[in-house]
């Protein structure tokens, strides 16, 4: 028997030596001379050093009986090339994965190195980077003197450290594996406060595994077609690896084409793996039909991407069940629309039935229904995972509060990446107005100033918000007009003159606003005259005469004004509160997430129109950073003496 092992890891070296001891002729491929040195010499093992392209890999695999991919779990490109070469050579492929790492309490877990770097930017103390030379550039924005990178003792490793401006005295050039004692010594020697490393293990059976199994439900039907989607292909590779384990066990004769990313089952049924990194990528699926479509981590997708794929979910022949499934955690660019579509409308487990009207060719209307349901789960629903890794529960409990609430308890109100973590909506305090940003409406005194914020939209929603300012400079959002269709982030497509009419009508029909002097503050973009008459001019010239002044569009300063005003003082009062009738503000603001490429600003692909128009009003009334106060626990208070009447507006 002849086997080719693509190695470079401790697991690969051990495995190849065990194969040789069994009498197998083993060829071990490593990328570098250092890897060859670590592999060593042994009877029955031939070592090939040097990086190979897929064609060269396929040539090396010619005549082999088995291909084993024992490369590092994060070597995504290598795994993809090895898998493609095995298919080209017609050699059985197996992936050797290391076991999941038991994380100790107090660990913070991030999906990317960039997220870890962002977290560390707000900390102090030395950092031991055990992520390898390729990741060093991500941490280059941190103070170089804090960084102690552990890299391979090669010119490439040293060069990467120098490119990141790491002081030479901080460079730890060593070849692993590293013992516990050595790691402890390094941490002590260099006074390390934070250790950053890659967890090479898989998370263990959960929702993604269930999605893979669900796709198998109809593979006995020859014309059945299924599609499993992740946002990017590197994210997809873990699913592909898991499918190798599950699908080959269930269907030993099934074949995976690594080039086309498709499983072909004995019946002829097919399951594809796909990605949609950008919204424009949805056209890759134009004209396709899938009986089953599964989204893994749905909140990574935008509504336009998900809704488009609904049109691709159609029967490929008789006898198939046509449906979609999705798994996800809270957080991500799609958090808002996923929450609005699946979480908010009904209690968990309750079907949400949507009725639509379809106009038939004969002119008659037909009522049709489509149902969806949210099935919650948490780590407590996965006893196998908890049994295999008892420390996992402690790891989740040790995360920062937002991540803990989302990942441990499945909360959709607090999640990783949330911009305004200060936000509180407590109906128990609507009346006393303490420790909550949402309050009950009250009559606005005539001497208070009134502002009107405006963000134009046509295909996207337009947003208008009215604000009252009290004697202390506190702002209240008292009314809103949101131009949306009811579908996520979809505008009414009405022109500026019609929008002006609706704004003026709202003011004339509201006793709080009728007859008041109102200062209108709008997006400066509406004053642009480069393509003809500006939107501001149209609204001012029209029959409803609506005058605007340009708002301050400074994004980061505006975001900070939100943070300053949302902070609670010692009495539990923030400088910004919202009437409970402003449901769209209450819905959208807590769902905003940070932009991964601009970590200080929000992601503008979201439903951020209300945020923008509010930001213009806040910048018209800037305040200084306040002293932040956390809400104290309320003890035994049967007389409710903590409710101060002086905070209740009448």
CSV table of C-alpha atoms in Angstrom, one decimal, residues 420 423 437 451-456 462-468 474-482 519-524 548 551-555 557-563 565-566 575-579 582 584-586 588-589 592 602 607-622:
chain,number,residue,atom,x,y,z
A,420,UNK,CA,-24.6,50.7,21.3
A,423,UNK,CA,-29.0,50.7,25.1
A,437,UNK,CA,-33.8,54.9,27.1
A,451,UNK,CA,-35.8,69.7,16.0
A,452,UNK,CA,-36.6,67.6,12.9
A,453,UNK,CA,-33.9,65.2,11.6
A,454,UNK,CA,-34.0,63.9,8.0
A,455,UNK,CA,-32.2,61.2,6.0
A,456,UNK,CA,-33.4,61.0,2.4
A,462,UNK,CA,-36.3,57.7,4.2
A,463,UNK,CA,-36.3,58.7,7.9
A,464,UNK,CA,-37.7,61.7,9.8
A,465,UNK,CA,-37.5,62.1,13.5
A,466,UNK,CA,-38.8,64.9,15.7
A,467,UNK,CA,-36.9,65.8,18.9
A,468,UNK,CA,-37.6,68.0,21.9
A,474,UNK,CA,-31.6,66.4,27.3
A,475,UNK,CA,-33.1,65.3,24.0
A,476,UNK,CA,-36.3,63.3,23.5
A,477,UNK,CA,-37.3,61.6,20.3
A,478,UNK,CA,-41.0,62.2,20.4
A,479,UNK,CA,-42.2,61.2,16.9
A,480,UNK,CA,-41.0,59.5,13.7
A,481,UNK,CA,-42.0,59.0,10.1
A,482,UNK,CA,-40.2,56.1,8.5
A,519,UNK,CA,-35.6,73.5,13.0
A,520,UNK,CA,-35.0,70.9,10.2
A,521,UNK,CA,-31.5,69.3,10.1
A,522,UNK,CA,-30.8,67.0,7.2
A,523,UNK,CA,-28.1,65.0,5.5
A,524,UNK,CA,-25.8,67.5,3.6
A,548,UNK,CA,-33.6,72.4,5.9
A,551,UNK,CA,-26.3,68.7,9.3
A,552,UNK,CA,-22.8,67.9,10.5
A,553,UNK,CA,-21.9,64.6,8.7
A,554,UNK,CA,-18.7,63.9,10.8
A,555,UNK,CA,-19.3,60.2,11.3
A,557,UNK,CA,-17.9,62.4,16.2
A,558,UNK,CA,-21.6,61.8,15.6
A,559,UNK,CA,-21.3,58.2,16.9
A,560,UNK,CA,-19.6,59.4,20.0
A,561,UNK,CA,-22.4,61.8,20.7
A,562,UNK,CA,-24.7,58.8,20.8
A,563,UNK,CA,-22.4,57.1,23.4
A,565,UNK,CA,-26.0,60.8,25.5
A,566,UNK,CA,-26.9,57.1,26.1
A,575,UNK,CA,-29.2,62.6,28.1
A,576,UNK,CA,-31.2,61.0,25.3
A,577,UNK,CA,-34.5,59.1,25.6
A,578,UNK,CA,-37.1,57.9,23.1
A,579,UNK,CA,-40.9,57.8,23.3
A,582,UNK,CA,-41.0,55.4,18.0
A,584,UNK,CA,-38.6,51.8,14.3
A,585,UNK,CA,-35.9,53.6,16.3
A,586,UNK,CA,-36.3,51.1,19.1
A,588,UNK,CA,-33.1,49.4,14.5
A,589,UNK,CA,-30.6,51.2,16.8
A,592,UNK,CA,-26.3,48.2,14.6
A,602,UNK,CA,-20.9,51.3,12.0
A,607,UNK,CA,-30.7,49.7,8.2
A,608,UNK,CA,-28.9,52.8,9.4
A,609,UNK,CA,-31.2,55.6,8.1
A,610,UNK,CA,-32.7,56.4,11.5
A,611,UNK,CA,-29.3,56.4,13.1
A,612,UNK,CA,-28.1,58.9,10.5
A,613,UNK,CA,-30.9,61.4,10.8
A,614,UNK,CA,-30.7,61.2,14.6
A,615,UNK,CA,-26.9,61.8,14.4
A,616,UNK,CA,-27.5,65.1,12.6
A,617,UNK,CA,-29.7,66.4,15.4
A,618,UNK,CA,-27.2,65.2,18.1
A,619,UNK,CA,-24.4,67.0,16.3
A,620,UNK,CA,-26.6,70.1,16.4
A,621,UNK,CA,-26.6,69.8,20.2
A,622,UNK,CA,-23.2,68.3,21.1
